[in-house]
Amino acid sequence: MNYAEDRLDRRATAKVDTTSHDQLEYDLKRAHSVLNKYYASHRHRGCDTLPSSHADDDDVDEASPYISPSLRELRAAHELAGKTLRDCGQNRQAVFHFGMAWRASHWLENQRRRNYGTTFANTKTINDDNNTDEDSEWKSVGDYAQMCEFSGFPEIGVLALLFYRAGGCIEFDSIKIGIDESDKIQLHGCGCNMSDCGRSPCFVAFPYQSTDMDDILLSMDALFIDNNFDQTFPCALDLLAHLAHMTRKADIIDDPTEAMHEYLSKQQSIKNMPSVLRFWDNGSLEQSEHRRVLSPVLLLLLLKLLYSSPISGSFLQLACISIPYVAARFPLASPEGRMLAQRYKSHWAYYVFIRALVLGERVKKHRKDRVTGQIPVWDIVFCKESETLNEKQIIDEDKRVNKLDYYRQILWVCSAESSGLSLDQTPPLPCTIEHRISPLSSHHPIFVVGDSHVLSLAWQTIHIDTSKNAPHTGEQQNKLQIDRTAVPFPATGMKAWHVRPSTRFFTHYNLHACLKRLPLSGTRRTIILSAGEIDCREGIGGPLLQGYYRNCRDAVTRTVAEYLASLSDLAEAFQLQILVMPVSPHAYRSEKNGKSTGRARRRETMHLWNESLRRELINGRMSTTPQSTNDRCKYDRVFVLDYEEQLRHDSNSPVGYVLHPCFNADYTHVNSAIVPLIEDAILNCGCDLASL
């Protein structure tokens, strides 16, 4: 589940004279060798599925007579193939192999429990993050769910994790090892000679037609339909105050999750939410023998997928409801929090960021420099802080797109039972105005695509008052206001360098999968795109990944030029208008930990990056030279949102400008207080407002 660390491990173990391509090819051949050997032996014995619930005599390990060594080897081979294909940008094939690795781990886990007479409820150590057993199913399902996100289908990753927690069983006879000779496997496979490899844009590794999945889908659908927001929810500020109180009383609180539940129950009732959705609550599992406990990292991953998924509705509500419970269980400065931050850096960082966006920040009265215009997403979803709909805006439930039907349809289309989709086909999102993008808004969406910084705008309403830039009469006033809900569709880990068409990496595929799934209309074809912060943080260009040049201006200029040229090609291919977000400066941190030099270099790189964006997309449009005319034609669909200078705060930093405290979410990302800056930047960037 640590995809960045996987790449570092491959570099560390590679021979000095080998390239990364050679190492990837070598790893894939290793995986194929094991897979072909395993499946050939079973075909020789007349088998076309994985072994039944009792291991064959030939599969028994004398040292451990309960677990098939060939299945353990099979799981490792599928996992190696998945990691290798992911790093090659072959996401369709990678998600298949991660799914098969989960299936093998599922069989091994069930056999272990059966032979030792344990249940899911009383074997919490099996799902513990401290467990180093590579056969552990929780690690495999986490890899698979994360790969679903990388393939552009976070909703399938969410359902996989909920299915796993519900104790869902993958039938052994569904694990197909045969080959359909009539299928053109060379068109979509990775060379493993398995007919389902790459057939689907997101391989469904679990049975989507089962009692457990029906329970999950019906509960998700009911959560959105039944919640009419008549209850009195505490506001985000009250929740933060109660969390601070719980932190001070931590020594006398036995169960933080139960304590938070008691507090929320006094304020409102969450309409008897079924236990199958209370993924943060391990207490609800004590009465069930077949449901599993989510390890902390799986809990964080599920929270991230729910919040960042463009599905919204019940996904967004469930993510927000879980935040107070997770915050009570894992305080930011607690030993558990520090352990997760060290072991699963990216997952913990996402949680800290999302927590800050959902709950906001407590600001002491005397800290006037920290006063922020951020609107916590919790208040938007539950406290009617954004706006109240009038009768004409309320959507009739009969006309609303049925998300339950959508879930079933997307699972069927991506399953092995369907005919599959060609390599250029991807099922679209169900996001249309008919089913309400956010619970309290009927505005059309504007999708925000790219790296993790897109979440800064997630679920906020963007108001574009075109009257500021155009004369109007009283009759025109109603037509001059454009309201859009910012819907995130992140491509985790995406760099600006990955946008280039020659890139062979999972982020490049992820970006294209996201764009293919956008339900854009004929007139509304504008997206906001964010990339570049990781380039500036990790280094610009290939040779710079291991360090920085003393003067990287030329490298930054070339990278920005490649980035914008690639965006222009994307805009043309997908008929989009792309509004580019600049790279926001990081917040000020102490100089005492020895990282001041690296941070100063990053600030310099970010400054050069934003200067290059302005030079290409703003100054070039204002110039009248022949070269600038060519640039205007080249970038006629790409515009920069020029608000970065308004984020700066240089009065308290000896190493250059930093992010103003009122915009700070987690020292790396900005919060939703930037929305007014975004609104003004859209008005002034020169884009076609009719395409919004």
PDB file of N, CA and C in Angstrom, residues 40 45 65 136 143 153 168 225 304 375 627 662:
ATOM      1  N   ALA A  40      -0.131 -23.948 -15.280  1.00  0.00           N
ATOM      2  CA  ALA A  40       0.131 -25.121 -16.114  1.00  0.00           C
ATOM      3  C   ALA A  40      -0.016 -26.406 -15.306  1.00  0.00           C
ATOM      4  N   ARG A  45      -3.607 -31.209 -14.274  1.00  0.00           N
ATOM      5  CA  ARG A  45      -4.437 -32.060 -13.414  1.00  0.00           C
ATOM      6  C   ARG A  45      -5.926 -31.894 -13.711  1.00  0.00           C
ATOM      7  N   PRO A  65       1.199 -27.670   7.495  1.00  0.00           N
ATOM      8  CA  PRO A  65       0.285 -28.509   6.725  1.00  0.00           C
ATOM      9  C   PRO A  65      -1.051 -27.858   6.417  1.00  0.00           C
ATOM     10  N   SER A 136      -1.323 -11.784   4.799  1.00  0.00           N
ATOM     11  CA  SER A 136      -2.466 -11.125   5.411  1.00  0.00           C
ATOM     12  C   SER A 136      -3.374 -10.525   4.346  1.00  0.00           C
ATOM     13  N   ASP A 143      -4.174  -2.949  -1.245  1.00  0.00           N
ATOM     14  CA  ASP A 143      -3.508  -2.725  -2.528  1.00  0.00           C
ATOM     15  C   ASP A 143      -4.518  -2.680  -3.664  1.00  0.00           C
ATOM     16  N   PHE A 153     -11.519   4.434 -10.734  1.00  0.00           N
ATOM     17  CA  PHE A 153     -12.769   3.898 -10.192  1.00  0.00           C
ATOM     18  C   PHE A 153     -12.698   3.817  -8.666  1.00  0.00           C
ATOM     19  N   GLY A 168     -17.457 -10.508   3.644  1.00  0.00           N
ATOM     20  CA  GLY A 168     -17.856 -11.136   2.390  1.00  0.00           C
ATOM     21  C   GLY A 168     -16.921 -12.259   1.990  1.00  0.00           C
ATOM     22  N   ILE A 225     -31.001   8.942   0.808  1.00  0.00           N
ATOM     23  CA  ILE A 225     -32.416   9.231   0.627  1.00  0.00           C
ATOM     24  C   ILE A 225     -33.080   9.600   1.950  1.00  0.00           C
ATOM     25  N   LYS A 304     -10.439   8.280   2.839  1.00  0.00           N
ATOM     26  CA  LYS A 304      -9.948   9.092   1.716  1.00  0.00           C
ATOM     27  C   LYS A 304     -10.752   8.838   0.448  1.00  0.00           C
ATOM     28  N   ILE A 375     -14.819  27.591   4.914  1.00  0.00           N
ATOM     29  CA  ILE A 375     -16.110  27.005   5.282  1.00  0.00           C
ATOM     30  C   ILE A 375     -15.902  25.508   5.437  1.00  0.00           C
ATOM     31  N   GLN A 627       5.747  35.743 -32.214  1.00  0.00           N
ATOM     32  CA  GLN A 627       5.891  34.560 -31.375  1.00  0.00           C
ATOM     33  C   GLN A 627       4.734  34.448 -30.388  1.00  0.00           C
ATOM     34  N   CYS A 662      -3.829  32.232   7.250  1.00  0.00           N
ATOM     35  CA  CYS A 662      -5.276  32.099   7.091  1.00  0.00           C
ATOM     36  C   CYS A 662      -5.645  31.136   5.969  1.00  0.00           C
TER      37      CYS A 662
END
